[in-house]
Amino acid sequence: MNPLASGVPFPRAAKVALGDPQLRTNLRRATHTIRDRRAHAVGELPDWEALRTTAAAIKDDVLRRLPELLERFEERATAAGATVHWARDAAEACEIVSRIVRGTGETSAVKVKSMATQEIGLNEALERDGIAAFETDLAELIVQLAHDTPSHILVPAIHYNRAEIRDIFVREMPADADLTDDPAALAEAARSHLRRRFLSAKVGISGANFAIADTGTLVVVESEGNGRMCLTLPDTLVSVVGIEKILPTFADLEVFMQVLPRSSTGERMNPYTSTWTGVTPGDGPSDVHVVLLDNGRSTTLADEVGRQTLRCIRCSACLNVCPVYERAGGHAYGSVYPGPIGAILSPQLTGIGENASLPFASTLCGACYDVCPVKINIPEVLVHLRDQAPHSPAERAAMSVAAWLMRSPKRFAAAERLAQLGTGPLAAALGRRTVSRLPWPGSKWTDARDAPLPAAESFRDWWKHRDQTAGPQGHTHPVEETP
């Protein structure tokens, strides 16, 4: 299965998720907790908007100079002892990583949480080659033990509550049968389980939050310390990094170390930030590889509207404020990138044909744009992608007629009056101004929502009437006649 496209349309998958009240309860509790923490942490900074603007400007500069910065990163990382590989797509990236691991003679590796490796389906590819990849991030460990898939970018196990996690641990780990669902007890059980993996691992696999072009340095930001152990204990380290993760200089990192922790976990500063540049004899891995991953990013970069998606720093703030994600959950999106950012990133990485329903998985309320630390105008890209999605001839014909009516105020007003006359008896018979079920093609709308009938009085008519009844002292704005 393509990790970016399950093949199940969003409406069908969301309908299943909406039938699970426990899932909705878990999601609501978790997303509201994280969003409240973020709001508090962001509110402490008087220059938050300036930071957002600066972060967006740095990312836009990176996208304009991407080839130059990538070549500079390769040159500096290679000079520091790393081996840099280039992967055009997921298959090529998986083959490179598998070849490196096989070359060590090892049959297992420990992993740091990484969206890039999930995007390319690395665990499954390694398993086919006889290599076991062990997740070490607590939430990723829960998902792996449950034989499940992540449902959130930052909190992959957000759809589980503590009791469910306790049951997974007892079933899948050699854990004490008396294990409780106390968070400290669950964390200790996971820590004991992972410690053996860390101490025996010869190969570590990671992603990176940022790659510094001027120095060839990689940066991983995390909260649990498992990343630090994966990055330092093994002899061989392989990092899969999306090409958009480049920053020009270390000075640029200062901006992102302010916006990322606050936007993701609601913290002023994350507990662990690891940086490494190639190989340092006697300190950390002696064999360091960096796989620079394209996998659709060059195509996204070529789209003038869609390229802003590549500013994303995977903070997941947009997921935590999205009313659609809060109710449907991450699995409904059918991609490792769920939520609003997934609705624009996945279709661009795969091509709109493989993810045609995702741009419609939004109310376009704009809450995602308001919280994005790099100012990605997600609603703008959603509308842009909706236009590119396949549409039936009937829908295109209907939209053409609607556009023809709306181009002329007179035609629009006439159509409005005709609709009021035509639907008035229906509204009277129903006793309400909504219809729950329409025949095709109207059923395309009413399959998921009620269809409102035209109002008995249009806004223009109401405004004129109000003006006449309010008199000269009750209304200060002149009403312009429709040309």
Coordinates of C-alpha atoms in Angstrom, one line a residue:
M1 CA 0.0 0.0 0.0
N2 CA 1.2 3.5 -0.8
P3 CA 1.8 5.3 2.6
L4 CA 0.6 8.5 1.0
A5 CA -2.6 7.1 -0.5
S6 CA -4.7 4.2 0.8
G7 CA -7.0 4.2 -2.2
V8 CA -10.1 4.7 0.1
P9 CA -11.8 8.0 -0.6
F10 CA -11.9 10.3 2.5
P11 CA -15.7 10.5 2.7
R12 CA -16.0 6.7 2.9
A13 CA -13.2 6.4 5.5
A14 CA -14.5 9.3 7.6
K15 CA -17.9 7.7 7.8
V16 CA -16.4 4.7 9.5
A17 CA -14.4 6.9 11.9
L18 CA -17.4 9.0 12.8
G19 CA -19.2 5.8 14.0
D20 CA -16.6 5.3 16.7
P21 CA -17.5 7.5 19.8
Q22 CA -14.4 6.4 21.8
L23 CA -12.2 7.7 18.9
R24 CA -13.9 11.1 18.9
T25 CA -13.6 11.4 22.7
N26 CA -9.9 10.5 22.6
L27 CA -9.3 13.0 19.7
R28 CA -11.2 15.8 21.3
R29 CA -9.5 15.5 24.6
A30 CA -6.0 15.3 23.1
T31 CA -6.3 18.0 20.5
H32 CA -7.9 20.5 22.9
T33 CA -5.1 19.9 25.4
I34 CA -2.4 20.5 22.9
R35 CA -4.0 23.5 21.3
D36 CA -4.5 25.2 24.7
R37 CA -0.9 24.7 25.6
R38 CA 0.2 26.1 22.2
A39 CA -2.0 29.2 22.7
H40 CA -0.5 29.8 26.1
A41 CA 3.1 29.4 24.9
V42 CA 2.6 31.5 21.8
G43 CA 0.8 34.2 23.9
E44 CA 4.0 34.7 25.9
L45 CA 5.8 36.2 22.8
P46 CA 5.0 39.8 21.9
D47 CA 6.8 39.3 18.5
W48 CA 5.1 36.0 17.5
E49 CA 3.7 37.4 14.3
A50 CA 7.1 38.8 13.4
L51 CA 8.6 35.4 14.0
R52 CA 6.0 33.8 11.7
T53 CA 6.8 36.2 9.0
T54 CA 10.5 35.7 9.3
A55 CA 10.2 31.9 9.3
A56 CA 8.1 32.1 6.2
A57 CA 10.6 34.4 4.5
I58 CA 13.5 32.1 5.3
K59 CA 11.6 29.1 3.9
D60 CA 10.7 31.0 0.7
D61 CA 14.3 32.0 0.2
V62 CA 15.3 28.3 0.6
L63 CA 12.8 27.3 -2.0
R64 CA 14.1 29.9 -4.5
R65 CA 17.7 28.7 -4.0
L66 CA 17.1 25.0 -3.3
P67 CA 19.5 23.5 -5.9
E68 CA 22.3 25.7 -4.8
L69 CA 21.7 25.1 -1.0
L70 CA 21.4 21.3 -1.5
E71 CA 24.7 21.1 -3.3
R72 CA 26.4 23.2 -0.6
F73 CA 25.0 20.9 2.1
E74 CA 26.3 17.9 0.2
E75 CA 29.8 19.5 -0.1
R76 CA 30.0 20.4 3.6
A77 CA 28.6 17.1 4.9
T78 CA 30.9 15.1 2.7
A79 CA 33.9 17.1 3.8
A80 CA 33.0 16.3 7.4
G81 CA 33.0 12.5 6.7
A82 CA 29.4 11.8 5.8
T83 CA 28.2 10.0 2.7
V84 CA 25.4 11.8 0.9
H85 CA 23.0 9.9 -1.3
W86 CA 20.2 11.3 -3.6
A87 CA 16.9 9.5 -3.9
R88 CA 14.4 10.5 -6.6
D89 CA 11.5 8.5 -5.1
A90 CA 10.4 6.2 -2.2
A91 CA 11.7 3.0 -3.9
E92 CA 15.1 4.4 -4.5
A93 CA 15.4 5.7 -0.9
C94 CA 14.4 2.4 0.6
E95 CA 16.9 0.6 -1.7
I96 CA 19.7 2.9 -0.5
V97 CA 18.9 2.4 3.2
S98 CA 18.5 -1.3 2.9
R99 CA 21.8 -1.7 1.0
I100 CA 23.6 0.3 3.7
V101 CA 22.1 -1.8 6.5
R102 CA 22.8 -5.1 4.7
G103 CA 26.4 -3.9 4.2
T104 CA 26.9 -3.8 7.9
G105 CA 25.9 -7.5 8.3
E106 CA 23.1 -6.5 10.7
T107 CA 19.5 -7.6 10.5
S108 CA 17.9 -5.0 12.8
A109 CA 18.0 -1.2 13.4
V110 CA 16.6 1.2 15.9
K111 CA 14.7 4.2 14.6
V112 CA 14.0 7.8 15.6
K113 CA 10.5 9.1 14.9
S114 CA 10.7 10.2 11.2
M115 CA 7.9 11.3 8.9
A116 CA 10.2 10.9 5.9
T117 CA 10.8 7.2 6.6
Q118 CA 7.0 6.7 7.1
E119 CA 6.3 8.5 3.8
I120 CA 8.5 6.0 1.9
G121 CA 7.3 2.9 3.8
L122 CA 10.8 2.2 5.0
N123 CA 9.9 -0.3 7.8
E124 CA 7.9 -2.5 5.4
A125 CA 10.7 -2.3 2.7
L126 CA 13.3 -3.3 5.3
E127 CA 11.1 -6.2 6.6
R128 CA 10.9 -7.5 3.0
D129 CA 14.7 -7.6 3.0
G130 CA 14.9 -9.4 6.3
I131 CA 15.7 -6.4 8.4
A132 CA 13.7 -5.5 11.5
A133 CA 13.2 -1.8 12.3
F134 CA 12.4 -1.0 15.9
E135 CA 10.6 2.3 16.6
T136 CA 11.9 3.9 19.8
D137 CA 9.6 7.0 20.1
L138 CA 6.9 6.0 22.7
A139 CA 3.9 6.8 20.5
E140 CA 5.5 5.2 17.5
L141 CA 6.3 2.1 19.7
I142 CA 2.6 1.9 20.7
V143 CA 1.5 2.1 17.1
Q144 CA 4.1 -0.5 16.0
L145 CA 3.1 -2.9 18.8
A146 CA -0.5 -2.5 17.9
H147 CA 0.2 -3.3 14.3
D148 CA -1.5 -0.1 13.5
T149 CA -0.6 3.0 11.5
P150 CA 0.0 6.6 12.9
S151 CA -3.0 8.9 13.0
H152 CA -1.2 12.2 13.9
I153 CA 2.1 13.8 12.8
L154 CA 3.3 14.6 16.3
V155 CA 1.3 12.2 18.4
P156 CA 0.9 9.1 16.3
A157 CA -1.0 7.2 19.0
I158 CA -3.4 10.0 19.7
H159 CA -6.4 7.7 19.0
Y160 CA -5.6 5.5 22.0
N161 CA -6.4 6.2 25.6
R162 CA -4.3 5.0 28.5
A163 CA -6.4 1.8 29.1
E164 CA -6.0 0.8 25.5
I165 CA -2.2 1.4 25.6
R166 CA -1.9 -0.7 28.8
D167 CA -3.7 -3.6 27.0
I168 CA -1.3 -3.3 24.0
F169 CA 1.7 -3.4 26.3
V170 CA 0.5 -6.4 28.2
R171 CA -0.3 -8.2 24.9
E172 CA 2.8 -7.4 22.9
M173 CA 5.6 -6.8 25.4
P174 CA 7.0 -9.0 28.2
A175 CA 5.3 -6.6 30.6
D176 CA 4.0 -7.3 34.0
A177 CA 0.4 -8.6 33.9
D178 CA -0.4 -6.2 36.8
L179 CA 0.7 -3.2 34.8
T180 CA -1.6 -0.3 35.4
D181 CA -2.6 2.5 33.0
D182 CA -0.8 5.1 35.1
P183 CA 1.3 7.2 32.7
A184 CA 4.5 6.8 34.8
A185 CA 4.1 3.0 34.9
L186 CA 3.5 2.8 31.1
A187 CA 6.5 5.0 30.4
E188 CA 8.7 2.8 32.7
A189 CA 7.5 -0.4 30.9
A190 CA 8.4 1.1 27.5
R191 CA 11.7 2.4 28.8
S192 CA 12.7 -1.1 30.1
H193 CA 11.7 -2.6 26.8
L194 CA 13.6 -0.1 24.7
R195 CA 16.8 -0.1 26.8
R196 CA 17.7 -3.6 25.5
R197 CA 17.3 -2.4 21.9
F198 CA 19.5 0.7 22.4
L199 CA 22.3 -1.2 24.0
S200 CA 22.5 -3.9 21.3
A201 CA 21.8 -1.7 18.2
K202 CA 24.6 -1.4 15.6
V203 CA 22.5 0.6 13.1
G204 CA 20.4 3.7 13.8
I205 CA 17.9 5.3 11.3
S206 CA 16.5 8.8 11.6
G207 CA 15.0 11.7 9.8
A208 CA 15.9 15.3 10.5
N209 CA 14.0 18.5 11.3
F210 CA 16.5 20.7 9.6
A211 CA 19.7 20.4 7.5
I212 CA 22.1 23.4 7.6
A213 CA 23.6 24.1 4.2
D214 CA 26.6 26.2 5.4
T215 CA 28.0 23.4 7.7
G216 CA 26.5 20.1 6.5
T217 CA 24.8 19.7 9.9
L218 CA 21.6 17.8 10.7
V219 CA 19.3 18.7 13.5
V220 CA 16.8 16.5 15.3
V221 CA 14.3 18.0 17.8
E222 CA 12.6 15.6 20.2
S223 CA 11.1 15.3 23.7
E224 CA 12.0 11.8 25.1
G225 CA 15.7 11.3 24.7
N226 CA 15.3 8.2 22.6
G227 CA 16.5 10.2 19.6
R228 CA 19.7 11.1 21.3
M229 CA 20.4 7.4 22.0
C230 CA 19.6 6.3 18.5
L231 CA 21.8 9.1 17.0
T232 CA 24.9 8.4 19.3
L233 CA 25.0 4.7 20.3
P234 CA 25.0 2.8 17.0
D235 CA 28.1 2.4 14.8
T236 CA 26.2 3.3 11.6
L237 CA 23.7 6.1 11.3
V238 CA 21.4 6.6 8.2
S239 CA 19.3 9.8 8.0
V240 CA 16.5 10.2 5.4
V241 CA 15.9 13.9 4.9
G242 CA 13.4 15.6 2.6
I243 CA 15.1 18.1 0.4
E244 CA 12.9 21.0 1.7
K245 CA 14.4 20.6 5.2
I246 CA 17.4 22.8 4.2
L247 CA 18.2 26.0 6.1
P248 CA 20.9 28.3 4.7
T249 CA 22.8 29.0 8.0
F250 CA 22.9 28.2 11.7
A251 CA 21.6 31.7 12.4
D252 CA 18.3 30.8 10.7
L253 CA 17.9 27.9 13.1
E254 CA 17.3 30.5 15.9
V255 CA 14.0 31.5 14.4
F256 CA 12.7 27.9 14.0
M257 CA 13.8 26.8 17.5
Q258 CA 11.3 29.4 18.8
V259 CA 8.4 28.6 16.5
L260 CA 8.6 24.8 16.3
P261 CA 8.4 23.7 20.0
R262 CA 5.7 26.3 20.8
S263 CA 3.6 25.2 17.7
S264 CA 4.0 21.5 18.2
T265 CA 4.0 20.6 21.9
G266 CA 3.2 24.1 23.4
E267 CA 6.7 24.2 25.1
R268 CA 9.0 27.1 25.2
M269 CA 11.9 24.8 24.3
N270 CA 11.9 21.1 23.6
P271 CA 13.9 18.9 26.0
Y272 CA 16.4 17.4 23.5
T273 CA 18.0 19.0 20.4
S274 CA 20.7 16.9 18.7
T275 CA 23.0 18.2 16.1
W276 CA 25.7 16.4 14.2
T277 CA 28.0 17.1 11.3
G278 CA 29.5 14.1 9.5
V279 CA 31.8 11.9 11.6
T280 CA 33.7 12.8 14.8
P281 CA 36.3 10.1 15.7
G282 CA 35.6 8.6 19.1
D283 CA 32.3 10.3 19.5
G284 CA 29.1 8.8 18.0
P285 CA 28.7 6.7 14.8
S286 CA 31.8 6.1 12.7
D287 CA 29.7 5.6 9.5
V288 CA 27.2 8.4 8.7
H289 CA 24.9 8.5 5.7
V290 CA 22.4 11.1 4.6
V291 CA 19.7 10.3 2.0
L292 CA 18.3 13.4 0.4
L293 CA 14.7 12.6 -0.6
D294 CA 12.7 14.2 -3.5
N295 CA 9.7 11.9 -3.9
G296 CA 7.4 14.5 -5.5
R297 CA 8.9 17.6 -3.9
S298 CA 10.4 19.0 -7.1
T299 CA 7.0 18.7 -8.8
T300 CA 5.4 20.6 -5.8
L301 CA 8.1 23.2 -6.1
A302 CA 7.2 23.9 -9.7
D303 CA 3.6 24.8 -8.7
E304 CA 3.4 28.6 -7.9
V305 CA 0.5 28.2 -5.5
G306 CA 1.3 24.8 -4.1
R307 CA 5.0 25.3 -3.4
Q308 CA 4.3 27.1 -0.1
T309 CA 3.4 23.6 1.3
L310 CA 7.1 22.9 1.3
R311 CA 7.6 25.5 4.1
C312 CA 6.0 23.0 6.5
I313 CA 8.1 22.1 9.5
R314 CA 5.7 19.2 10.6
C315 CA 4.6 20.9 13.8
S316 CA 1.0 19.6 13.4
A317 CA -0.5 22.8 14.9
C318 CA -3.0 22.8 12.0
L319 CA -4.3 19.3 12.9
N320 CA -5.1 20.3 16.5
V321 CA -7.4 23.2 15.5
C322 CA -9.1 21.5 12.5
P323 CA -12.8 20.6 13.1
V324 CA -12.7 17.9 10.4
Y325 CA -9.6 16.2 11.9
E326 CA -11.0 16.4 15.4
R327 CA -14.0 14.4 14.3
A328 CA -12.7 12.1 11.6
G329 CA -9.2 11.4 13.0
G330 CA -6.0 10.7 11.1
H331 CA -6.7 7.3 9.5
A332 CA -9.5 8.7 7.4
Y333 CA -7.0 10.7 5.4
G334 CA -5.4 7.4 4.2
S335 CA -1.9 9.0 4.3
V336 CA 0.9 9.3 6.8
Y337 CA 0.3 13.1 6.5
P338 CA -3.3 13.6 7.9
G339 CA -5.2 16.8 8.7
P340 CA -5.1 20.1 6.8
I341 CA -1.4 19.9 5.9
G342 CA -1.9 16.3 4.7
A343 CA -4.9 17.4 2.6
I344 CA -2.5 19.6 0.5
L345 CA 0.8 17.8 0.9
S346 CA -0.3 14.2 0.0
P347 CA -2.1 15.1 -3.3
Q348 CA 0.9 17.1 -4.4
L349 CA 3.5 14.4 -3.6
T350 CA 1.4 11.6 -5.3
G351 CA -0.4 13.6 -8.0
I352 CA -4.0 14.7 -7.5
G353 CA -5.3 11.6 -9.2
E354 CA -4.3 9.3 -6.3
N355 CA -5.7 11.7 -3.6
A356 CA -8.5 13.4 -5.3
S357 CA -10.9 13.5 -2.3
L358 CA -8.4 15.0 0.2
P359 CA -8.6 18.7 -0.9
F360 CA -12.3 18.5 -0.1
A361 CA -11.7 17.3 3.5
S362 CA -12.0 20.8 4.9
T363 CA -14.5 23.4 5.8
L364 CA -12.1 26.2 4.6
C365 CA -12.6 27.9 8.0
G366 CA -9.0 29.1 8.0
A367 CA -8.1 28.1 11.5
C368 CA -5.1 26.1 10.1
Y369 CA -3.7 29.2 8.4
D370 CA -4.1 31.3 11.6
V371 CA -1.9 28.9 13.6
C372 CA 0.7 27.9 11.0
P373 CA 4.1 29.1 12.2
V374 CA 5.4 29.5 8.6
K375 CA 2.2 31.1 7.3
I376 CA 1.1 28.4 4.8
N377 CA -2.2 29.5 3.3
I378 CA -3.7 26.1 3.5
P379 CA -7.2 27.2 2.4
E380 CA -5.7 28.8 -0.7
V381 CA -3.9 25.6 -1.7
L382 CA -7.0 23.5 -1.0
V383 CA -9.1 25.6 -3.4
H384 CA -6.2 25.4 -5.9
L385 CA -6.1 21.6 -5.7
R386 CA -9.9 21.3 -5.8
D387 CA -9.8 23.0 -9.2
Q388 CA -7.2 20.4 -10.4
A389 CA -9.2 17.4 -9.1
P390 CA -11.2 15.3 -11.6
H391 CA -14.7 16.6 -12.1
S392 CA -17.5 14.9 -14.0
P393 CA -18.9 16.5 -17.2
A394 CA -22.2 17.2 -15.4
E395 CA -20.4 19.0 -12.5
R396 CA -18.3 21.1 -14.9
A397 CA -21.5 22.0 -16.9
A398 CA -23.3 23.0 -13.7
M399 CA -20.4 25.1 -12.6
S400 CA -20.2 26.8 -16.0
V401 CA -23.9 27.7 -15.8
A402 CA -23.4 29.0 -12.2
A403 CA -20.5 31.1 -13.3
W404 CA -22.5 32.5 -16.2
L405 CA -25.3 33.5 -13.8
M406 CA -23.0 35.1 -11.3
R407 CA -21.1 37.2 -13.8
S408 CA -24.2 39.4 -14.2
P409 CA -26.0 40.9 -11.2
K410 CA -29.2 41.1 -13.2
R411 CA -29.0 37.4 -14.2
F412 CA -28.1 36.4 -10.7
A413 CA -31.0 38.4 -9.2
A414 CA -33.5 36.9 -11.7
A415 CA -32.3 33.3 -10.9
E416 CA -32.6 34.1 -7.2
R417 CA -36.2 35.2 -7.6
L418 CA -37.0 32.2 -9.7
A419 CA -35.5 29.8 -7.1
Q420 CA -37.5 31.5 -4.3
L421 CA -40.7 31.1 -6.2
G422 CA -39.9 27.5 -7.1
T423 CA -38.9 26.3 -3.6
G424 CA -41.5 28.3 -1.6
P425 CA -44.2 25.6 -1.8
L426 CA -41.5 22.9 -1.0
A427 CA -40.4 24.8 2.1
A428 CA -44.0 25.2 3.2
A429 CA -44.7 21.4 2.8
L430 CA -41.5 20.4 4.6
G431 CA -41.9 22.9 7.4
R432 CA -38.2 23.8 7.2
R433 CA -35.8 25.4 4.8
T434 CA -33.4 22.4 4.3
V435 CA -33.7 19.2 2.2
S436 CA -32.0 16.0 3.5
R437 CA -32.1 14.0 0.3
L438 CA -32.1 15.1 -3.4
P439 CA -32.2 13.1 -6.6
W440 CA -28.9 12.9 -8.7
P441 CA -26.9 15.0 -9.2
G442 CA -28.1 16.9 -6.1
S443 CA -27.5 13.6 -4.1
K444 CA -23.8 14.3 -4.4
W445 CA -24.4 17.2 -2.0
T446 CA -27.0 15.6 0.3
D447 CA -25.1 12.4 0.7
A448 CA -23.0 14.2 3.3
R449 CA -25.0 17.3 4.3
D450 CA -28.4 18.9 4.1
A451 CA -29.1 21.3 1.2
P452 CA -30.4 24.7 2.2
L453 CA -33.3 26.1 0.2
P454 CA -33.1 29.7 -1.0
A455 CA -34.1 32.2 1.7
A456 CA -37.6 33.6 1.4
E457 CA -36.0 37.1 1.2
S458 CA -32.6 37.8 -0.3
F459 CA -30.0 39.9 1.5
R460 CA -30.4 42.6 -1.1
D461 CA -34.1 42.7 -0.7
W462 CA -33.8 42.7 3.1
W463 CA -31.3 45.6 2.9
K464 CA -33.6 47.7 0.7
H465 CA -36.6 47.0 3.0
R466 CA -34.6 47.8 6.1
D467 CA -33.5 51.1 4.5
Q468 CA -37.0 52.1 3.7
T469 CA -38.4 51.3 7.2
A470 CA -35.4 52.7 9.1
G471 CA -35.8 56.1 7.6
P472 CA -33.1 58.7 7.1
Q473 CA -31.9 58.7 10.7
G474 CA -31.8 55.0 11.1
H475 CA -29.5 54.3 8.1
T476 CA -26.3 56.1 7.3
H477 CA -25.1 54.0 4.3
P478 CA -26.5 54.7 0.8
V479 CA -27.9 51.8 -1.1
E480 CA -26.5 51.4 -4.6
E481 CA -28.9 50.1 -7.1
T482 CA -27.9 47.0 -9.0
P483 CA -26.7 48.0 -12.5

